Amino acid sequence: MKAGEFVDKACRSAEALDEGRALRIVIAYNGSADGKRALRVMADIRRKLGEEVEVQPAAWSFDVLADGSLAEAAAGDAVRADILIIATSCTNPLPAAVGRWAESAIRRKTGTAAAIVALLGPEGSPDGRDSSRLQAIQKAAHGAGLDFFAP
């Protein structure tokens, strides 16, 4: 899926918001460059939806997600989010704690109208469909009945 295409589809998911309600976006990121990449996606979504849509972002680093008590707070944010963005340019498997956190948060979102955006792998060479970590997040999202997008 082309980069702009998944933003367009994510925007269509977000357009179903109740009027006057803010769009809640949670970003889980590995490093500062990954956080900035996710913020650019968030800005693209906001730009496409228009200035009248208020965006309420929250960002959690992978390091914080490895801390049990903070991971639970981050999971609460993710459960309330309309869009959850998971971003890492690293090609290694997701840290075990982050994978568990993501799968748990996604599972707890079952039955909600939300989207999961996976920005996995280097920006110029994202994970392909055969990526096990991409497949794991996609499987969790689809199992929860959520929209899933990856460039």
CSV table of C-alpha atoms in Angstrom, one decimal:
chain,number,residue,atom,x,y,z
A,1,MET,CA,0.0,0.0,0.0
A,2,LYS,CA,1.4,3.4,-0.9
A,3,ALA,CA,2.2,5.8,1.9
A,4,GLY,CA,-0.5,8.4,1.0
A,5,GLU,CA,-3.1,5.7,0.4
A,6,PHE,CA,-3.0,4.3,4.0
A,7,VAL,CA,-3.4,7.8,5.4
A,8,ASP,CA,-6.5,8.3,3.2
A,9,LYS,CA,-8.0,5.1,4.4
A,10,ALA,CA,-7.1,5.9,8.1
A,11,CYS,CA,-8.9,9.3,7.6
A,12,ARG,CA,-12.0,7.5,6.3
A,13,SER,CA,-12.0,5.5,9.5
A,14,ALA,CA,-11.6,8.7,11.6
A,15,GLU,CA,-14.4,10.5,9.8
A,16,ALA,CA,-16.9,8.3,11.7
A,17,LEU,CA,-16.2,10.3,14.9
A,18,ASP,CA,-19.1,11.8,16.7
A,19,GLU,CA,-19.4,15.4,15.9
A,20,GLY,CA,-17.5,17.6,18.4
A,21,ARG,CA,-15.4,14.7,19.8
A,22,ALA,CA,-11.7,14.9,19.5
A,23,LEU,CA,-9.7,12.4,17.5
A,24,ARG,CA,-7.5,10.5,20.0
A,25,ILE,CA,-4.2,9.2,18.6
A,26,VAL,CA,-1.8,7.1,20.6
A,27,ILE,CA,1.8,6.6,19.3
A,28,ALA,CA,4.1,3.8,20.5
A,29,TYR,CA,7.5,4.5,19.2
A,30,ASN,CA,11.0,3.0,19.4
A,31,GLY,CA,13.3,6.0,19.0
A,32,SER,CA,13.0,9.7,18.4
A,33,ALA,CA,13.2,9.4,14.6
A,34,ASP,CA,10.3,6.8,14.8
A,35,GLY,CA,8.3,9.2,17.0
A,36,LYS,CA,8.8,12.0,14.5
A,37,ARG,CA,7.8,9.6,11.6
A,38,ALA,CA,4.6,8.8,13.5
A,39,LEU,CA,4.0,12.5,14.2
A,40,ARG,CA,4.2,13.2,10.4
A,41,VAL,CA,1.6,10.5,9.8
A,42,MET,CA,-0.6,12.1,12.5
A,43,ALA,CA,-0.1,15.5,10.9
A,44,ASP,CA,-1.1,14.1,7.5
A,45,ILE,CA,-4.3,12.7,9.0
A,46,ARG,CA,-5.1,15.9,10.7
A,47,ARG,CA,-4.5,17.9,7.6
A,48,LYS,CA,-6.7,15.6,5.5
A,49,LEU,CA,-9.5,15.8,8.1
A,50,GLY,CA,-9.4,19.6,8.4
A,51,GLU,CA,-8.6,22.0,11.2
A,52,GLU,CA,-12.1,21.7,12.7
A,53,VAL,CA,-11.2,18.2,14.0
A,54,GLU,CA,-9.4,18.5,17.3
A,55,VAL,CA,-6.6,15.9,17.8
A,56,GLN,CA,-5.6,14.6,21.2
A,57,PRO,CA,-2.2,12.9,20.9
A,58,ALA,CA,-0.4,10.7,23.4
A,59,ALA,CA,3.0,9.2,22.8
A,60,TRP,CA,4.7,6.4,24.6
A,61,SER,CA,8.3,5.2,24.0
A,62,PHE,CA,9.1,1.5,23.8
A,63,ASP,CA,11.4,2.0,26.8
A,64,VAL,CA,8.4,3.2,28.9
A,65,LEU,CA,6.2,0.3,27.6
A,66,ALA,CA,8.7,-2.1,29.1
A,67,ASP,CA,7.8,-0.8,32.6
A,68,GLY,CA,4.8,-2.7,33.9
A,69,SER,CA,3.0,0.1,35.7
A,70,LEU,CA,3.6,2.7,33.0
A,71,ALA,CA,2.7,0.1,30.3
A,72,GLU,CA,-0.8,-0.2,31.9
A,73,ALA,CA,-1.3,3.5,31.8
A,74,ALA,CA,-0.2,3.5,28.1
A,75,ALA,CA,-2.6,0.6,27.4
A,76,GLY,CA,-5.4,2.6,28.9
A,77,ASP,CA,-4.6,5.4,26.5
A,78,ALA,CA,-4.4,3.0,23.6
A,79,VAL,CA,-7.8,1.4,24.5
A,80,ARG,CA,-9.4,4.9,24.4
A,81,ALA,CA,-7.6,5.9,21.1
A,82,ASP,CA,-9.3,6.1,17.7
A,83,ILE,CA,-6.0,5.5,16.0
A,84,LEU,CA,-3.0,3.6,17.5
A,85,ILE,CA,0.3,4.1,15.6
A,86,ILE,CA,3.2,1.7,16.3
A,87,ALA,CA,6.5,2.9,14.9
A,88,THR,CA,9.9,1.4,14.7
A,89,SER,CA,12.6,1.7,12.0
A,90,CYS,CA,14.5,-1.2,13.6
A,91,THR,CA,14.5,-4.4,11.7
A,92,ASN,CA,14.7,-6.6,14.8
A,93,PRO,CA,11.6,-8.2,16.3
A,94,LEU,CA,9.6,-6.0,18.6
A,95,PRO,CA,10.8,-6.2,22.1
A,96,ALA,CA,8.8,-8.9,23.9
A,97,ALA,CA,7.2,-6.4,26.4
A,98,VAL,CA,6.2,-4.1,23.5
A,99,GLY,CA,4.7,-7.0,21.5
A,100,ARG,CA,2.7,-8.1,24.6
A,101,TRP,CA,1.6,-4.6,25.3
A,102,ALA,CA,0.4,-4.0,21.7
A,103,GLU,CA,-1.5,-7.3,21.5
A,104,SER,CA,-3.1,-6.7,24.9
A,105,ALA,CA,-4.1,-3.1,24.0
A,106,ILE,CA,-5.5,-4.2,20.6
A,107,ARG,CA,-7.4,-7.1,22.1
A,108,ARG,CA,-9.0,-4.8,24.7
A,109,LYS,CA,-10.2,-2.6,21.8
A,110,THR,CA,-12.4,-5.3,20.4
A,111,GLY,CA,-15.7,-4.0,19.3
A,112,THR,CA,-14.6,-0.4,19.0
A,113,ALA,CA,-14.3,1.7,15.8
A,114,ALA,CA,-10.6,2.2,15.7
A,115,ALA,CA,-7.6,1.8,13.4
A,116,ILE,CA,-4.1,0.4,13.9
A,117,VAL,CA,-1.3,1.9,11.9
A,118,ALA,CA,2.0,-0.1,11.8
A,119,LEU,CA,5.1,1.8,10.7
A,120,LEU,CA,7.5,-1.1,10.9
A,121,GLY,CA,11.0,-1.1,9.3
A,122,PRO,CA,13.0,1.8,7.8
A,123,GLU,CA,10.9,4.6,6.3
A,124,GLY,CA,12.2,4.0,2.8
A,125,SER,CA,11.9,0.2,3.1
A,126,PRO,CA,9.0,-0.8,5.4
A,127,ASP,CA,8.3,-4.3,6.4
A,128,GLY,CA,6.7,-6.4,3.7
A,129,ARG,CA,3.6,-8.6,4.0
A,130,ASP,CA,5.8,-11.6,4.9
A,131,SER,CA,7.1,-9.8,8.1
A,132,SER,CA,6.2,-11.9,11.1
A,133,ARG,CA,5.9,-8.8,13.4
A,134,LEU,CA,3.6,-7.1,10.8
A,135,GLN,CA,1.5,-10.2,10.5
A,136,ALA,CA,1.2,-10.5,14.3
A,137,ILE,CA,-0.1,-6.9,14.7
A,138,GLN,CA,-2.4,-7.3,11.7
A,139,LYS,CA,-3.8,-10.6,13.1
A,140,ALA,CA,-4.4,-9.0,16.4
A,141,ALA,CA,-6.2,-6.0,14.8
A,142,HIS,CA,-8.3,-8.2,12.5
A,143,GLY,CA,-9.1,-10.5,15.5
A,144,ALA,CA,-10.4,-7.4,17.4
A,145,GLY,CA,-12.4,-6.2,14.4
A,146,LEU,CA,-10.2,-3.1,13.9
A,147,ASP,CA,-9.0,-1.5,10.7
A,148,PHE,CA,-5.3,-2.1,10.0
A,149,PHE,CA,-3.0,0.0,7.9
A,150,ALA,CA,0.7,-0.3,7.0
A,151,PRO,CA,2.5,1.5,4.2
